[in-house]
Amino acid sequence: MRDYKAAYEEWMRQLAEGSPLRADLESIRDDEKEQQERFCQDLHFGTAGLRGRLGAGTACMNIYTVGRAARGIAAYIRSSGPDMMKRGIVIAHDPRHMSREFSDLSAGIFARNGIRVYIFPDLRPTPELAFMVRHLHCACGVNVTASHNPKEYNGYKVYWEDGCQVGSKIAGEMTDQIEKLGYFDENLDGTAFQEGLESGTITVLGPEYDQAYLDLIEGCSLHGPEELDLSIPFVYTPLNGAGSVPFTRVMEHVGYQNWHMVPEQKDPDPDFTTVGYPNPESPAAFKRAEELGSQTGAQLLMATDPDADRFAVELLREDGSYVPLNGNQTGYLLVYYLLDGRKAAGTLPEKGAMVRSIVTSPMSDVIAASFGVKMFQSLTGFKNICGRIPVVEQQGYTYIFGYEESVGYAACPQIRDKDGISAGMLIAEAAAYYRRQGKSLWQLLMELYDRYGWYAEDEPNLVLEGLEGKARIGRMMKSLRADPPKSAAGIAVRQLTDYKEGFEDLEPTDALAFTLEDGSWFAVRPSGTEPKIKFYFYTKQDSRRQALDVNRRIREAVLARVEAVE
């Protein structure tokens, strides 16, 4: 472990008197625990890029940690040759504190390193950035965003030429370049960005590039306006993020007549004042949408997170209440709608393929199989899900859709990341299509359970922040490996799969899956981007009520076992 006290004092010497970062450090002068949290290690750069709390210190997001990462990535691009430098990098950002500053800082650093830079004039969704890497034939892409994390966080997602977030090999090579550098090796006075604009090395992208992204999304549509009930009432909230403008443009172009956006959450707000935790997976994020939905008679509520890559839904039930769907359930609806629509249109490929993560419900496998479509598995994260697209295509399959339970969906093969805007367009379209047939999405979901099996799905997690939390998560995983449970809720464990040893053609990852004698299963894995350990519980029974009960009992038994680890 690094001498955090010495690192703290070095930063105090380097930072100018009166600067905000120095004042931040002065505020923790007598707090050794906080000094240790901030300086005992570097902010880790990996396949998810960077992500951390804003503030001074080597383990935080600030101009020095971001500048060091940008310089290391620039060195990696330069080492890849002049063609990659000429192809360049495209940069976007979300509405968070310091996102624009980190975006401009990075653009200036890349430009000074002789790398062509394309940058958006203001905030854009992560999936648009992912698309633009391929659309512009860039070598690399960066979006400055912490996705759905609380306001105290920011992050730095890095993409490579295939339009996916960097894989482990490239991330490791970038890390090698980054770790050669110091934090204060270069003057970060902000002049590099303006120099890049004046020299033409930095190009600000115009509205035609936004239109290319929107045209691609609208091209995923399955039914024309004449087949839809465009009067269907629904509510959307971008949770004060980047989804407002593109979602509005798509909905208006289709011609929906009775939809509403939560006014308090329409515009960017880095403090997420009316949301708190801007994660659409959390039902609490739908509070304002539910209020507006009740006023307008909305049949469904939709939300995207601040960088508009995650997407979640609440549906109106017969009793007038709104019920939040988990990511698996929204996935069932999208899988069925896409396949049902393509079959009706005669566009279902002879060898169709979909991709889900290893911790996503197998009910979608059954739905896909009923249409003659193969469901492939991948590791979690869309660098892995969309990374399977070339693999399935090499085997003669046509990619249709990919998703995972953490409310991420990829319906456009040209966008190699999850996309909340296209998912929202398709769910709104599905709701309008089935409403024209006299059916709600809630009724359709119940029909799918009745037709394909009464599954239950549950994805809880434990949040354990800081160094102590990280260490405890490590002990939990070690305990499960050293002494794996022999049963859960009285049901014997039939098989243990340790993905850390690799599985089939998948790369090793820190995850465990336990299959029980009755076919139920659960998985455990530490999050790669948040201070969480995540759990996944699945079962199939004779009724939805029975499935929920069995899943609950398994969950209680497993969580009790894991939480006992100190």
XYZ file of C-alpha atoms in Angstrom:
566
model
C 0.000 0.000 0.000
C 1.245 3.468 -0.883
C 2.421 5.849 1.857
C -0.788 7.874 1.746
C 0.472 10.552 4.119
C 3.462 11.287 1.890
C 1.204 11.366 -1.181
C -1.151 13.753 0.614
C 1.710 16.128 1.460
C 3.033 15.968 -2.121
C -0.327 17.074 -3.479
C -0.455 19.864 -0.896
C 2.924 21.094 -2.177
C 1.888 20.877 -5.823
C -1.536 22.518 -5.616
C -1.673 26.303 -5.736
C -2.757 28.300 -2.722
C -6.450 29.164 -2.974
C -7.264 26.495 -5.534
C -10.468 24.489 -4.922
C -8.593 21.169 -4.860
C -6.097 22.460 -2.293
C -8.967 23.754 -0.155
C -10.524 20.294 -0.420
C -7.325 18.726 0.911
C -7.019 21.310 3.671
C -10.491 20.294 4.845
C -9.248 16.753 5.566
C -5.960 17.761 7.217
C -7.012 16.052 10.469
C -8.912 13.139 8.915
C -6.423 10.305 8.399
C -9.089 7.836 7.296
C -10.196 10.154 4.486
C -6.577 10.783 3.492
C -6.050 7.033 3.274
C -9.191 6.587 1.142
C -8.003 9.239 -1.297
C -4.281 8.499 -1.511
C -3.523 4.866 -0.676
C -3.993 3.897 -4.336
C -4.565 5.286 -7.811
C -8.022 5.497 -9.306
C -8.149 2.196 -11.179
C -8.310 2.289 -14.972
C -9.933 -0.795 -16.438
C -12.453 -2.001 -19.000
C -14.953 0.453 -17.504
C -12.408 3.285 -17.792
C -12.303 5.458 -14.679
C -15.018 6.051 -12.124
C -14.832 7.664 -8.702
C -15.880 10.462 -6.425
C -15.020 14.006 -7.407
C -12.319 15.557 -5.260
C -8.593 15.920 -4.675
C -6.473 12.794 -4.481
C -5.092 9.951 -6.550
C -8.222 7.830 -5.986
C -10.624 10.612 -7.026
C -11.818 12.201 -10.250
C -10.088 15.545 -10.775
C -8.169 17.331 -13.527
C -4.924 15.601 -12.552
C -6.206 12.020 -12.534
C -8.217 12.637 -15.705
C -5.322 14.470 -17.359
C -2.956 11.624 -16.521
C -5.389 9.083 -18.001
C -5.814 11.173 -21.164
C -2.045 11.490 -21.607
C -1.628 7.724 -21.174
C -4.372 6.959 -23.708
C -2.804 9.485 -26.092
C 0.525 7.672 -25.749
C -1.212 4.382 -26.535
C -2.852 5.810 -29.663
C 0.485 7.283 -30.786
C 2.143 3.893 -30.288
C -0.544 2.375 -32.527
C 0.768 4.348 -35.499
C 0.121 7.501 -37.556
C -3.025 6.086 -39.166
C -4.694 5.713 -35.757
C -3.628 9.247 -34.829
C -5.143 10.541 -38.056
C -8.388 8.612 -37.509
C -8.456 10.239 -34.106
C -10.799 10.258 -31.150
C -14.371 11.442 -30.537
C -15.321 12.855 -27.129
C -18.671 13.442 -25.422
C -19.860 14.218 -21.908
C -22.909 14.034 -19.621
C -24.419 16.790 -17.369
C -22.395 16.060 -14.231
C -20.158 18.416 -12.317
C -16.825 18.782 -14.149
C -17.926 16.711 -17.152
C -17.517 19.566 -19.636
C -14.212 20.582 -18.044
C -12.845 17.019 -18.230
C -14.060 16.740 -21.836
C -12.300 19.936 -22.949
C -9.188 19.074 -20.946
C -8.949 15.691 -22.656
C -9.562 17.149 -26.109
C -6.704 19.592 -25.600
C -4.335 16.854 -24.431
C -5.106 14.627 -27.423
C -4.730 17.557 -29.830
C -1.349 18.519 -28.369
C -0.271 14.926 -28.968
C -1.068 15.252 -32.665
C -4.266 13.203 -32.499
C -7.316 14.288 -34.496
C -10.199 15.190 -32.151
C -13.953 15.348 -32.728
C -16.031 16.781 -29.917
C -19.709 17.474 -29.322
C -20.761 21.055 -28.490
C -22.655 19.939 -25.375
C -23.920 16.823 -23.609
C -24.789 13.701 -25.623
C -25.942 10.163 -24.765
C -23.293 7.499 -24.322
C -24.801 5.343 -27.120
C -24.459 8.248 -29.563
C -20.770 8.444 -28.661
C -20.416 4.682 -29.180
C -22.095 4.963 -32.581
C -19.969 7.926 -33.588
C -16.723 5.982 -33.060
C -17.764 3.663 -35.893
C -19.548 6.332 -37.946
C -16.420 8.538 -38.052
C -14.055 5.532 -38.293
C -12.211 6.814 -35.231
C -9.530 4.889 -33.403
C -10.959 5.701 -30.006
C -13.817 7.372 -28.124
C -14.346 8.838 -24.657
C -17.492 9.791 -22.822
C -17.072 11.683 -19.570
C -19.853 10.216 -17.453
C -20.557 8.295 -14.267
C -23.700 6.814 -15.790
C -26.294 6.326 -13.013
C -24.044 6.972 -9.998
C -24.908 9.656 -7.406
C -24.003 13.292 -8.009
C -20.697 13.022 -6.129
C -19.268 10.777 -8.876
C -17.874 11.181 -12.340
C -16.236 8.785 -14.767
C -14.429 8.259 -18.046
C -15.698 5.577 -20.446
C -13.194 4.634 -23.148
C -14.040 2.971 -26.474
C -11.870 1.429 -29.173
C -12.266 1.333 -32.949
C -14.933 -1.410 -32.912
C -17.289 0.929 -31.022
C -17.213 -1.191 -27.850
C -15.723 -0.154 -24.534
C -12.119 -1.287 -24.379
C -11.558 -4.949 -23.551
C -9.160 -6.253 -20.936
C -6.122 -6.484 -23.263
C -6.338 -2.909 -24.543
C -7.297 -1.581 -21.098
C -4.208 -3.278 -19.666
C -1.960 -1.752 -22.329
C -3.482 1.688 -21.738
C -2.945 1.228 -18.007
C 0.738 0.474 -18.640
C 1.071 3.809 -20.445
C -0.865 5.698 -17.759
C 1.188 4.288 -14.902
C 4.421 5.574 -16.453
C 3.203 9.128 -15.893
C 3.101 11.452 -12.929
C 0.133 13.591 -11.987
C 1.902 16.932 -12.285
C 4.145 16.299 -15.316
C 2.227 18.652 -17.607
C 0.795 22.142 -17.249
C -3.004 21.853 -17.345
C -3.692 25.547 -17.861
C -6.563 24.994 -20.308
C -4.896 26.633 -23.315
C -4.503 23.372 -25.272
C -8.198 23.160 -26.094
C -8.337 26.626 -27.630
C -5.095 25.959 -29.523
C -6.630 22.776 -30.939
C -9.723 24.642 -32.124
C -7.631 27.362 -33.769
C -5.327 24.871 -35.499
C -8.192 22.741 -36.764
C -6.978 19.658 -34.856
C -10.227 19.776 -32.852
C -13.510 19.702 -34.797
C -16.843 20.487 -33.153
C -19.496 18.152 -34.575
C -22.586 19.660 -36.177
C -26.267 18.636 -36.009
C -25.989 16.325 -39.031
C -24.135 13.839 -36.811
C -26.985 13.816 -34.288
C -29.361 13.155 -37.159
C -27.316 10.172 -38.319
C -27.724 8.639 -34.846
C -31.468 9.338 -34.768
C -31.964 7.959 -38.285
C -30.273 4.746 -37.220
C -32.550 4.378 -34.186
C -35.701 5.048 -36.188
C -34.524 2.430 -38.658
C -34.984 -0.184 -35.909
C -38.747 0.411 -35.944
C -40.929 -2.599 -36.832
C -44.319 -1.008 -37.498
C -45.433 2.144 -39.249
C -47.693 4.803 -37.704
C -50.764 3.270 -39.356
C -50.264 0.106 -37.254
C -49.918 1.986 -33.964
C -52.293 3.689 -31.567
C -50.460 7.006 -31.485
C -52.875 8.379 -28.884
C -51.475 6.052 -26.176
C -50.703 8.132 -23.066
C -47.242 7.688 -21.584
C -44.653 9.567 -19.529
C -40.892 9.814 -19.979
C -38.192 11.235 -17.717
C -34.532 11.718 -18.660
C -33.726 12.142 -14.935
C -32.058 15.489 -15.709
C -29.663 13.846 -18.128
C -28.791 13.619 -21.815
C -31.919 11.811 -23.024
C -34.321 14.736 -23.268
C -33.506 16.049 -26.755
C -33.011 12.786 -28.686
C -36.031 11.093 -27.091
C -38.236 14.081 -27.912
C -37.078 14.160 -31.515
C -37.786 10.440 -32.011
C -41.247 10.595 -30.406
C -42.249 13.706 -32.354
C -41.048 12.237 -35.633
C -43.117 9.088 -35.125
C -46.131 11.230 -34.257
C -47.148 10.268 -30.707
C -49.897 12.653 -29.636
C -50.332 12.125 -25.913
C -46.974 11.759 -24.199
C -45.496 13.890 -21.452
C -42.044 14.567 -20.049
C -41.548 15.198 -16.331
C -40.941 18.979 -16.396
C -38.710 19.129 -13.292
C -36.431 16.465 -14.789
C -36.346 17.665 -18.389
C -33.248 19.869 -18.246
C -29.706 18.931 -17.175
C -29.066 19.185 -13.426
C -25.716 17.933 -12.083
C -27.169 17.766 -8.568
C -30.169 15.652 -9.653
C -32.189 17.742 -7.227
C -35.573 16.076 -7.760
C -34.129 12.575 -8.186
C -31.352 12.027 -5.655
C -30.003 8.740 -6.986
C -30.505 8.920 -10.773
C -30.712 5.192 -11.411
C -33.805 4.103 -13.385
C -33.414 0.609 -11.869
C -34.549 2.137 -8.577
C -38.339 2.589 -8.290
C -37.664 5.738 -6.239
C -36.411 7.421 -9.427
C -39.956 7.154 -10.847
C -41.647 9.204 -8.101
C -42.236 12.321 -10.247
C -43.088 10.211 -13.305
C -45.736 8.333 -11.301
C -47.293 11.612 -10.156
C -47.457 12.892 -13.727
C -48.658 9.501 -14.958
C -51.570 9.534 -12.530
C -52.540 13.021 -13.702
C -52.406 12.133 -17.402
C -53.678 8.543 -17.335
C -50.368 7.189 -18.647
C -50.296 3.487 -19.480
C -46.543 3.291 -19.101
C -43.711 5.301 -17.586
C -40.183 5.307 -19.001
C -36.850 6.603 -17.717
C -33.251 6.811 -18.875
C -30.242 7.494 -16.679
C -28.084 10.649 -16.995
C -26.066 9.388 -19.977
C -29.157 7.737 -21.505
C -27.718 4.264 -21.924
C -29.845 2.562 -19.244
C -33.603 2.339 -19.643
C -36.380 1.225 -17.290
C -40.172 0.937 -17.365
C -43.179 0.997 -15.066
C -46.501 -0.351 -16.346
C -50.104 0.416 -15.392
C -51.942 -2.576 -13.941
C -55.659 -3.252 -13.979
C -55.993 -1.919 -10.409
C -54.658 1.495 -11.489
C -51.245 1.177 -9.822
C -47.860 1.353 -11.506
C -45.552 -1.636 -11.200
C -41.803 -1.347 -11.895
C -40.391 -3.950 -14.257
C -36.981 -5.393 -13.563
C -34.491 -5.498 -16.407
C -35.290 -9.098 -17.208
C -38.997 -8.388 -17.625
C -38.404 -5.461 -19.959
C -36.061 -7.788 -21.826
C -38.814 -10.414 -22.211
C -41.092 -7.806 -23.783
C -38.419 -6.546 -26.167
C -37.261 -10.042 -27.158
C -40.832 -11.104 -27.914
C -41.812 -7.866 -29.672
C -38.765 -7.886 -31.938
C -39.199 -11.534 -32.898
C -42.979 -11.394 -33.237
C -42.725 -8.269 -35.395
C -40.010 -9.650 -37.633
C -41.884 -12.900 -38.082
C -45.044 -11.038 -39.078
C -43.083 -8.879 -41.520
C -41.219 -11.846 -42.983
C -37.850 -10.346 -41.973
C -36.876 -12.889 -39.308
C -33.462 -14.187 -40.411
C -33.004 -17.893 -41.081
C -30.217 -17.987 -38.487
C -31.107 -15.274 -36.006
C -29.071 -14.626 -32.875
C -29.553 -12.765 -29.630
C -27.122 -12.276 -26.747
C -27.714 -12.108 -23.010
C -25.287 -11.953 -20.094
C -24.516 -14.959 -17.882
C -26.508 -13.412 -15.015
C -29.648 -12.696 -17.052
C -32.810 -14.821 -16.910
C -32.981 -17.896 -19.198
C -36.675 -17.229 -19.898
C -35.564 -15.177 -22.891
C -33.761 -18.274 -24.228
C -37.102 -20.089 -24.302
C -38.843 -17.182 -26.039
C -36.078 -16.948 -28.642
C -36.086 -20.701 -29.250
C -39.833 -20.625 -29.972
C -39.009 -18.403 -32.964
C -36.049 -20.529 -34.027
C -33.546 -17.966 -32.764
C -30.388 -18.918 -30.833
C -29.554 -17.123 -27.600
C -25.815 -16.727 -27.012
C -24.318 -15.895 -23.609
C -21.618 -13.380 -22.729
C -19.962 -11.948 -19.674
C -21.669 -8.919 -18.111
C -21.251 -5.505 -19.699
C -21.906 -4.398 -23.232
C -18.272 -4.525 -24.231
C -18.894 -8.268 -23.905
C -22.499 -8.450 -25.139
C -21.845 -6.337 -28.246
C -18.398 -7.872 -28.482
C -20.194 -11.120 -29.359
C -21.681 -9.586 -32.521
C -18.629 -10.383 -34.710
C -18.477 -13.865 -33.162
C -22.075 -14.760 -33.989
C -21.745 -13.257 -37.467
C -18.660 -15.358 -38.145
C -20.791 -18.404 -37.353
C -23.326 -17.380 -39.993
C -25.906 -15.833 -37.645
C -27.618 -12.460 -37.954
C -27.577 -10.410 -34.754
C -31.006 -9.155 -33.675
C -30.751 -7.989 -30.057
C -28.631 -8.092 -26.917
C -29.440 -7.268 -23.302
C -28.685 -7.805 -19.639
C -30.727 -7.629 -16.466
C -29.250 -4.287 -15.358
C -31.692 -2.415 -17.673
C -29.382 -2.357 -20.689
C -30.605 -3.130 -24.242
C -28.859 -3.076 -27.635
C -31.198 -3.280 -30.630
C -29.005 -1.613 -33.281
C -25.931 -3.649 -34.298
C -24.195 -0.471 -35.438
C -24.353 0.846 -31.842
C -22.061 -1.379 -29.820
C -23.390 -0.386 -26.418
C -26.646 -0.305 -24.515
C -28.965 2.434 -25.734
C -31.852 3.850 -23.722
C -33.183 5.926 -26.610
C -33.710 3.013 -29.009
C -35.064 0.868 -26.156
C -37.548 3.625 -25.303
C -38.637 3.948 -28.921
C -39.234 0.198 -29.178
C -41.134 -0.101 -25.888
C -43.347 2.866 -26.790
C -43.925 1.290 -30.200
C -44.737 -2.102 -28.650
C -47.215 -0.474 -26.261
C -48.885 1.422 -29.118
C -48.935 -1.671 -31.352
C -50.528 -4.000 -28.822
C -52.920 -1.300 -27.586
C -54.295 -1.122 -31.109
C -55.022 -4.829 -30.645
C -56.757 -4.206 -27.311
C -53.891 -5.382 -25.098
C -51.600 -3.619 -22.602
C -47.935 -4.441 -22.061
C -48.792 -5.692 -18.562
C -51.290 -8.132 -20.048
C -48.707 -9.186 -22.631
C -46.114 -9.845 -19.925
C -48.556 -12.065 -18.024
C -49.326 -13.906 -21.279
C -45.610 -14.512 -21.818
C -45.279 -16.047 -18.349
C -48.328 -18.213 -19.026
C -46.957 -19.329 -22.392
C -43.254 -19.800 -21.627
C -43.204 -20.606 -17.917
C -43.724 -18.942 -14.580
C -40.288 -17.553 -13.886
C -39.256 -15.259 -11.063
C -36.240 -12.999 -11.077
C -34.589 -10.898 -8.368
C -31.357 -8.872 -8.469
C -30.502 -7.369 -5.057
C -27.123 -5.938 -4.123
C -25.159 -4.819 -1.091
C -23.443 -1.418 -1.213
C -20.121 -1.461 0.664
C -18.133 1.713 0.046
C -14.512 2.590 0.649
C -11.453 0.453 1.272
C -13.141 -1.431 4.076
C -16.135 -2.204 1.871
C -13.902 -3.394 -0.978
C -12.002 -5.668 1.390
C -15.216 -7.105 2.813
C -16.557 -7.868 -0.685
C -13.306 -9.716 -1.327
C -13.779 -11.746 1.864
C -17.350 -12.593 0.865
C -16.238 -13.986 -2.488
C -13.358 -15.854 -0.845
C -15.737 -17.413 1.684
C -18.133 -18.600 -1.026
C -15.257 -20.227 -2.886
C -13.595 -21.774 0.162
C -16.816 -23.119 1.645
C -19.564 -23.040 -1.023
C -23.117 -23.539 0.234
C -24.406 -27.098 -0.132
C -28.031 -25.973 -0.238
C -30.254 -22.898 -0.214
C -33.713 -22.761 1.387
C -33.568 -26.550 1.792
C -32.840 -27.170 -1.907
C -29.540 -28.930 -2.611
C -26.877 -27.322 -4.807
C -26.352 -29.500 -7.878
C -23.582 -27.562 -9.613
C -21.144 -24.739 -8.925
C -19.706 -22.735 -11.835
C -16.696 -20.553 -11.018
C -16.254 -18.099 -13.874
C -12.902 -17.041 -12.478
C -11.542 -20.256 -13.978
C -13.116 -19.408 -17.355
C -16.213 -20.953 -18.876
C -16.512 -22.321 -22.400
C -15.190 -19.546 -24.686
C -15.659 -16.716 -22.159
C -12.795 -14.861 -20.502
C -12.306 -15.464 -16.761
C -14.265 -13.118 -14.498
C -14.946 -12.873 -10.775
C -18.378 -14.508 -10.574
C -19.951 -17.641 -9.110
C -23.154 -19.417 -10.171
C -24.964 -22.103 -8.153
C -27.542 -24.385 -9.786
C -30.021 -26.089 -7.426
C -31.703 -29.477 -7.735
C -35.057 -27.997 -8.778
C -33.453 -25.946 -11.588
C -33.394 -22.700 -9.618
C -30.069 -20.888 -9.651
C -28.312 -17.890 -8.225
C -25.126 -16.003 -9.029
C -22.844 -13.632 -7.122
C -20.328 -11.118 -8.467
C -18.649 -7.875 -7.385
C -19.617 -4.877 -9.520
C -16.899 -3.626 -11.828
C -17.996 0.011 -11.630
C -19.603 0.527 -8.218
C -18.880 -0.383 -4.565
C -21.367 -3.268 -4.671
C -21.597 -7.008 -4.510
C -24.446 -8.128 -6.751
C -26.758 -11.134 -6.493
C -29.042 -12.753 -9.053
C -31.830 -15.212 -8.187
C -33.904 -17.147 -10.719
C -36.448 -19.927 -10.557
C -39.265 -21.447 -12.588
C -42.321 -22.923 -10.841
C -45.945 -23.867 -11.521
C -47.254 -20.344 -10.854
C -45.901 -16.840 -10.537
C -46.848 -16.770 -6.846
C -44.975 -19.995 -6.174
C -41.970 -18.809 -8.175
C -41.794 -15.561 -6.217
C -42.027 -17.467 -2.926
C -39.252 -19.927 -3.827
C -37.033 -17.101 -5.059
C -37.636 -15.137 -1.846
C -36.643 -18.067 0.346
C -33.483 -18.738 -1.645
C -32.601 -15.046 -1.524
C -33.039 -14.846 2.249
C -30.881 -17.909 2.832
C -28.051 -16.768 0.547
C -27.974 -13.169 1.773
C -27.946 -14.342 5.398
C -24.943 -16.533 4.628
C -23.026 -13.806 2.802
C -23.830 -10.969 5.205
C -22.465 -13.076 8.078
C -18.984 -12.562 6.607
C -17.402 -9.677 8.507
